XYZ file of C-alpha atoms in Angstrom:
463
model
C 24.591 48.121 -4.634
C 24.217 45.219 -2.220
C 22.048 42.414 -3.427
C 18.587 42.162 -1.868
C 17.860 39.193 0.422
C 15.792 36.264 -0.785
C 12.418 36.202 0.916
C 10.702 33.095 2.281
C 7.990 33.289 -0.383
C 10.667 33.315 -3.080
C 11.808 29.924 -1.763
C 8.414 28.498 -0.868
C 6.703 29.257 -4.184
C 9.012 27.275 -6.517
C 9.303 24.366 -4.082
C 5.540 23.979 -3.673
C 5.017 24.541 -7.390
C 7.524 21.801 -8.224
C 5.736 19.338 -5.926
C 2.431 20.394 -7.493
C 3.803 19.599 -10.953
C 4.909 16.127 -9.854
C 1.533 15.420 -8.281
C -0.271 16.502 -11.462
C 1.518 14.108 -13.825
C -0.306 10.895 -12.904
C -3.804 12.489 -12.949
C -2.953 13.988 -16.349
C -1.908 10.586 -17.726
C -4.998 8.883 -16.298
C -7.426 11.360 -17.869
C -5.572 11.260 -21.162
C -5.695 7.460 -21.101
C -9.462 7.586 -20.499
C -9.839 10.148 -23.332
C -11.184 12.806 -21.002
C -9.690 15.678 -22.966
C -11.428 18.460 -21.023
C -9.999 17.293 -17.685
C -6.612 16.688 -19.325
C -6.642 20.241 -20.679
C -7.534 21.634 -17.247
C -4.585 19.867 -15.621
C -2.249 20.829 -18.463
C -3.036 24.547 -18.232
C -2.382 24.623 -14.489
C 0.776 22.584 -14.995
C 2.097 25.231 -17.405
C 1.324 28.002 -14.927
C 3.209 26.095 -12.221
C 6.205 25.766 -14.528
C 6.158 29.559 -14.916
C 6.108 29.908 -11.110
C 9.203 27.739 -10.830
C 11.185 29.389 -13.627
C 10.304 32.973 -12.743
C 11.067 32.580 -9.040
C 14.491 31.144 -9.899
C 15.342 33.869 -12.447
C 14.044 36.887 -10.504
C 14.143 35.881 -6.798
C 14.993 39.267 -5.272
C 14.255 42.969 -5.677
C 17.706 43.705 -7.118
C 16.265 45.152 -10.341
C 19.686 46.296 -11.632
C 20.853 42.692 -12.001
C 17.644 41.447 -13.595
C 17.466 39.893 -17.018
C 14.934 41.721 -19.179
C 13.159 38.462 -20.092
C 13.012 39.025 -23.842
C 11.457 36.037 -25.582
C 10.489 34.139 -22.441
C 8.106 36.776 -21.128
C 6.625 37.335 -24.588
C 5.525 33.696 -24.551
C 4.446 33.652 -20.920
C 2.128 36.649 -21.101
C 0.334 35.184 -24.118
C -0.143 31.813 -22.453
C -1.437 33.498 -19.299
C -3.961 35.492 -21.343
C -5.139 32.247 -22.940
C -5.385 30.459 -19.576
C -7.833 33.063 -18.270
C -10.351 31.804 -20.844
C -9.187 28.197 -21.190
C -9.550 27.171 -17.535
C -13.228 28.217 -17.272
C -13.735 26.697 -20.730
C -12.495 23.303 -19.565
C -14.975 23.463 -16.684
C -17.766 24.115 -19.196
C -16.781 20.991 -21.136
C -16.539 18.879 -17.981
C -19.960 19.882 -16.668
C -21.498 19.548 -20.126
C -20.193 15.999 -20.541
C -21.435 15.028 -17.073
C -24.838 16.513 -17.844
C -25.009 14.497 -21.063
C -24.282 11.283 -19.184
C -27.278 11.937 -16.911
C -29.558 13.052 -19.751
C -31.956 10.111 -19.905
C -34.187 11.745 -22.533
C -31.371 11.716 -25.110
C -29.416 8.702 -23.958
C -27.870 6.690 -26.782
C -26.038 3.400 -26.471
C -23.718 4.514 -29.270
C -23.613 8.258 -30.160
C -24.085 9.145 -33.770
C -21.325 10.551 -35.920
C -22.799 14.057 -35.797
C -22.997 13.905 -31.984
C -19.371 12.824 -31.723
C -18.253 15.623 -34.020
C -20.322 18.156 -32.078
C -18.811 17.044 -28.765
C -15.291 17.196 -30.201
C -15.979 20.654 -31.656
C -17.233 21.923 -28.287
C -14.137 20.703 -26.448
C -11.858 22.099 -29.144
C -13.629 25.470 -29.112
C -13.468 26.058 -25.362
C -10.096 24.405 -24.697
C -8.191 25.443 -27.833
C -9.778 27.951 -30.191
C -11.037 30.415 -27.551
C -7.617 30.658 -25.809
C -5.869 31.176 -29.146
C -8.281 33.990 -30.046
C -7.650 35.589 -26.661
C -3.894 35.461 -27.319
C -4.266 37.023 -30.764
C -6.533 39.852 -29.618
C -4.254 40.658 -26.688
C -2.084 42.829 -28.920
C -5.072 45.138 -29.539
C -5.245 46.328 -25.905
C -1.632 45.596 -24.854
C -0.445 48.904 -23.369
C 3.241 47.903 -23.233
C 5.273 44.793 -23.904
C 5.040 43.385 -20.345
C 5.732 44.078 -16.694
C 8.502 42.318 -14.809
C 7.868 41.664 -11.120
C 10.176 40.049 -8.584
C 9.396 36.371 -7.850
C 6.184 36.447 -9.944
C 8.087 37.308 -13.107
C 6.250 38.291 -16.291
C 2.850 39.988 -16.118
C 0.720 41.379 -18.939
C -0.450 44.959 -19.277
C -3.792 46.469 -20.358
C -4.888 49.626 -22.069
C -7.182 51.912 -20.040
C -10.178 51.790 -22.386
C -13.501 50.036 -22.870
C -11.858 47.729 -25.444
C -9.993 45.975 -22.676
C -13.266 45.246 -20.875
C -14.885 43.855 -24.035
C -11.946 41.764 -25.278
C -10.277 40.675 -22.029
C -11.908 41.116 -18.651
C -15.507 40.152 -19.307
C -15.011 36.855 -21.161
C -13.592 34.721 -18.326
C -16.553 35.710 -16.156
C -19.048 34.914 -18.938
C -17.519 31.490 -19.514
C -17.630 30.815 -15.759
C -21.352 31.633 -15.735
C -21.909 29.175 -18.594
C -20.070 26.524 -16.598
C -22.224 27.404 -13.592
C -25.350 26.818 -15.685
C -24.217 23.294 -16.602
C -23.195 22.570 -13.011
C -26.739 23.399 -11.848
C -28.105 20.984 -14.473
C -25.818 18.224 -13.201
C -26.898 18.868 -9.610
C -30.564 18.756 -10.621
C -30.171 15.465 -12.478
C -28.133 13.933 -9.668
C -30.964 14.734 -7.288
C -33.621 13.532 -9.709
C -31.952 10.236 -10.620
C -30.112 9.493 -7.390
C -31.746 6.060 -7.066
C -30.940 5.103 -10.700
C -27.543 6.772 -10.766
C -25.540 3.552 -11.057
C -27.794 2.080 -13.747
C -27.585 5.271 -15.834
C -23.789 5.234 -15.719
C -23.668 1.574 -16.756
C -26.000 2.133 -19.701
C -24.236 5.293 -20.885
C -21.515 5.171 -23.510
C -18.773 6.419 -21.174
C -15.965 4.984 -19.088
C -17.178 6.731 -15.942
C -17.850 4.844 -12.756
C -19.610 6.263 -9.715
C -16.291 7.127 -8.133
C -14.856 8.767 -11.254
C -18.051 10.718 -11.887
C -18.278 12.114 -8.375
C -14.575 12.937 -8.114
C -14.623 14.770 -11.440
C -17.804 16.610 -10.539
C -16.609 17.629 -7.071
C -13.244 19.015 -8.151
C -14.818 20.930 -11.053
C -17.564 22.217 -8.754
C -15.078 23.409 -6.124
C -12.879 25.103 -8.722
C -15.805 26.789 -10.436
C -17.321 28.308 -7.322
C -13.856 29.446 -6.237
C -13.123 31.069 -9.622
C -16.451 32.906 -10.020
C -15.928 35.198 -6.967
C -12.300 35.776 -7.980
C -13.246 36.704 -11.547
C -16.008 38.971 -10.302
C -13.547 40.738 -8.009
C -10.956 41.052 -10.806
C -13.431 42.599 -13.239
C -14.814 45.017 -10.657
C -11.410 46.088 -9.340
C -9.932 46.536 -12.830
C -12.829 48.729 -13.867
C -12.394 50.892 -10.757
C -8.595 51.118 -11.007
C -8.495 52.004 -14.712
C -10.971 54.874 -14.408
C -11.288 57.273 -16.134
C -11.278 55.452 -19.456
C -10.016 57.187 -22.555
C -11.343 56.677 -26.032
C -9.566 53.862 -27.762
C -6.826 54.763 -30.222
C -4.195 52.496 -31.726
C -1.495 55.151 -31.361
C -2.406 55.731 -27.719
C -2.453 51.985 -26.942
C 0.888 51.468 -28.751
C 3.127 54.491 -28.071
C 6.722 54.872 -29.178
C 8.062 53.448 -25.886
C 5.824 50.367 -26.153
C 8.815 47.966 -26.112
C 10.085 49.280 -22.788
C 10.069 46.664 -20.013
C 8.830 48.014 -16.679
C 10.550 46.352 -13.687
C 8.757 46.389 -10.335
C 10.139 45.238 -6.924
C 7.627 43.561 -4.596
C 9.471 43.489 -1.225
C 9.333 39.710 -0.988
C 5.569 39.350 -1.551
C 3.843 37.310 -4.257
C 0.508 38.064 -5.904
C -2.350 35.847 -4.725
C -3.055 34.558 -8.242
C 0.324 32.764 -8.265
C -0.816 30.440 -5.490
C -3.936 29.247 -7.335
C -2.046 26.926 -9.752
C 0.000 25.583 -6.827
C -3.136 24.656 -4.882
C -4.713 23.075 -7.976
C -1.972 20.451 -8.257
C -2.611 19.237 -4.724
C -6.344 19.111 -5.431
C -5.732 16.983 -8.515
C -3.731 14.559 -6.399
C -6.382 14.373 -3.677
C -9.213 13.666 -6.114
C -7.455 11.683 -8.858
C -4.030 10.660 -7.577
C -5.154 8.556 -4.626
C -7.380 6.054 -6.432
C -6.787 2.445 -7.414
C -5.863 3.271 -11.025
C -3.368 5.859 -9.819
C -1.643 3.387 -7.484
C -1.300 0.911 -10.329
C 0.428 3.609 -12.379
C 2.646 4.551 -9.429
C 3.833 0.950 -9.167
C 4.524 0.846 -12.887
C 6.516 4.097 -12.717
C 8.584 2.981 -9.711
C 9.237 -0.341 -11.362
C 10.311 1.383 -14.592
C 12.699 3.643 -12.701
C 14.324 0.617 -11.111
C 12.989 0.537 -7.578
C 11.323 -2.783 -8.331
C 14.729 -4.466 -7.918
C 15.055 -2.947 -4.456
C 11.501 -3.556 -3.247
C 10.079 -6.978 -4.036
C 6.566 -5.811 -3.174
C 6.485 -3.648 -6.289
C 7.191 -6.608 -8.537
C 4.799 -8.920 -6.734
C 2.033 -6.334 -6.825
C 2.421 -5.835 -10.551
C 2.640 -9.545 -11.251
C -0.344 -10.556 -9.138
C -2.764 -8.114 -10.712
C -3.883 -4.553 -10.841
C -5.989 -4.634 -7.689
C -6.781 -6.651 -4.598
C -10.355 -7.045 -5.719
C -9.250 -8.713 -8.913
C -7.196 -11.229 -6.936
C -10.086 -11.981 -4.613
C -12.402 -12.383 -7.570
C -10.055 -14.877 -9.199
C -9.853 -16.908 -5.992
C -13.627 -16.927 -5.661
C -13.989 -18.187 -9.228
C -11.423 -20.900 -8.534
C -13.300 -22.073 -5.455
C -16.594 -22.136 -7.336
C -14.988 -24.016 -10.206
C -13.606 -26.663 -7.833
C -16.988 -26.966 -6.221
C -18.915 -27.620 -9.413
C -16.335 -29.859 -11.026
C -16.099 -32.178 -8.023
C -18.476 -35.126 -8.085
C -19.239 -35.333 -4.413
C -22.112 -37.726 -4.870
C -20.436 -40.008 -7.389
C -16.769 -40.168 -6.655
C -14.086 -39.006 -4.266
C -11.408 -36.418 -5.028
C -7.846 -36.616 -3.821
C -6.311 -33.146 -4.356
C -3.095 -34.071 -2.594
C -2.772 -37.642 -3.793
C -0.015 -38.590 -6.204
C -2.060 -41.560 -7.393
C -4.913 -39.252 -8.329
C -2.555 -37.009 -10.276
C -1.142 -40.012 -12.134
C -4.619 -41.274 -12.899
C -5.706 -37.883 -14.251
C -2.630 -37.664 -16.459
C -3.328 -41.149 -17.826
C -6.942 -40.263 -18.562
C -5.928 -37.179 -20.529
C -3.218 -39.103 -22.308
C -5.752 -41.728 -23.470
C -8.299 -39.209 -24.707
C -7.778 -40.247 -28.326
C -8.921 -43.740 -27.336
C -12.243 -42.378 -26.199
C -11.721 -41.730 -22.494
C -12.869 -38.323 -21.290
C -11.070 -36.509 -18.507
C -12.473 -36.920 -15.008
C -13.337 -33.225 -14.775
C -15.432 -33.338 -17.936
C -16.944 -36.698 -17.048
C -18.076 -35.560 -13.632
C -19.489 -32.354 -15.046
C -21.537 -33.998 -17.773
C -22.517 -37.054 -15.727
C -23.818 -34.910 -12.923
C -26.209 -32.896 -14.976
C -27.024 -34.884 -18.109
C -26.686 -38.602 -17.446
C -29.270 -40.728 -15.632
C -28.396 -41.676 -12.098
C -27.845 -45.275 -13.072
C -24.799 -44.336 -15.170
C -23.272 -42.362 -12.338
C -23.333 -45.229 -9.920
C -23.612 -45.113 -6.177
C -20.547 -45.322 -3.948
C -20.400 -47.846 -1.186
C -19.260 -47.080 2.333
C -15.636 -47.911 1.620
C -14.988 -47.542 -2.103
C -16.565 -46.929 -5.471
C -18.429 -49.773 -7.062
C -19.161 -50.434 -10.711
C -22.566 -50.924 -12.292
C -23.143 -54.455 -13.573
C -23.794 -54.691 -17.252
C -27.022 -56.656 -16.859
C -28.520 -53.797 -14.792
C -28.312 -51.369 -17.698
C -31.574 -50.633 -19.506
C -31.991 -51.481 -23.142
C -32.379 -47.894 -24.361
C -29.990 -45.529 -22.654
C -28.540 -42.043 -23.073
C -24.820 -41.750 -23.581
C -22.358 -39.017 -24.315
C -20.037 -38.956 -27.284
C -17.135 -36.531 -26.895
C -15.125 -35.131 -29.749
C -11.682 -34.734 -28.210
C -10.439 -32.334 -30.872
C -13.408 -29.999 -31.316
C -14.549 -30.103 -27.718
C -18.167 -30.821 -28.766
C -20.432 -33.126 -26.792
C -23.553 -34.614 -28.247
C -26.286 -36.469 -26.378
C -28.291 -39.037 -28.238
C -29.745 -42.506 -27.892
C -27.333 -45.384 -27.883
C -29.009 -46.948 -30.892
C -28.253 -43.890 -32.993
C -24.498 -43.858 -32.591
C -23.848 -46.325 -35.350
C -20.736 -47.809 -33.743
C -19.998 -51.499 -33.422
C -21.128 -53.116 -30.160
C -18.456 -53.398 -27.536
C -17.748 -56.315 -25.302
C -19.007 -56.539 -21.762
C -15.498 -56.619 -20.308
C -14.486 -53.479 -22.157
C -17.479 -51.533 -20.878
C -16.935 -52.732 -17.317
C -13.244 -51.818 -17.587
C -14.070 -48.290 -18.761
C -16.625 -47.793 -16.046
C -14.199 -48.970 -13.408
C -11.421 -46.646 -14.596
C -13.689 -43.603 -14.472
C -14.882 -44.524 -10.962
C -18.363 -45.375 -12.154
C -19.065 -41.687 -12.865
C -19.795 -41.757 -16.607
C -20.052 -44.043 -19.582
C -17.255 -44.519 -22.053
C -17.136 -42.928 -25.422
C -18.188 -45.167 -28.219
C -20.702 -47.274 -26.232
C -23.413 -48.502 -28.523
C -26.348 -50.828 -27.894
C -26.042 -52.213 -24.393
C -28.391 -55.072 -23.775
C -28.274 -57.478 -20.834
């Protein structure tokens, strides 16, 4: 028998699924880093389904059923995981909307949640994202009519018994969980409308790592997914009920006949079920909402640099070395400009940023700090705000001039600087308890500091 041709969908599905997997990695790492386990679980479940799309399309690409592998072992795992994903994906949406609603709940806002609240939140996430899918996998054997179906391109598909048990244990629960998620989404919408003017303040006061951008992106993608899944789940439940009619009374022997282990192989003529494209589209949505932000680009640079492209592109290394964002660089420059502004004594002395003599003078001042001379930066700062104007001196038209000793008042305010502890104390000169210094020494100190401050250790200064 001649082999069947490979259809375009058999090629397109694994390629798009592979790209979807790559695009989902960075959003998964970002949410895991921020400890958003519900969103991480949502991405992880869709990532697993995309891996199944890739593997199955490569193993069973055509309708040549005679050459097919029966899929023992692989399909047994896949059908269980798919059964769990039907409950887990709506469950992750419940946890996402519930956490967003808690952030906007001003009546129960806590700066630090209590231990019982943390345990309750963890239990809710674990129940919907882990325990409920595991229970769905375990109960699948109760209504599993045969081992599994094997379709071309799509690969492994689960089977159902034609009884009311299947409705109770399988079909109805994904729709119920979606309705619960819809309830929480309505609450979030109501609180967003109610607190739209205080939205930023509520996020800042809440004990979460959500910003406005992160909150809205998470809410929008969950909202879009939810209101796309609810019609699909409603259609699936309704169509399955109609197709499986008439139902028979449940019996274990009827649900598990002697030929239960037989694998049923079905050709599809190059077409793929619509549900296989949902995980593919989800990966691109994750990239649009989470993979195009500032945090994502920082991670992209780190990944490319780790791979080795940083040696080829200098911009990757410079971007990583200069900071995580442009805003951070601009903020640092603004702080530097403000610092230069406040540490420059415009009214008392001149600054020479490009002068070698000024650099030498500054180095000498710092070198002599143990002798009681304070650096020019510290002197200008303290003299500008704490010393009387007479100690700062007034510059002439051409150069700085010193203050004569006989012009100093009898009781003055000086600054004593501890060079090792970095502590400055302001007190009267008569309280310092140091020996009086000579007039020449004081004039020499004042001249060296450009008449901006007094020297450390000055005691009683009388004309």
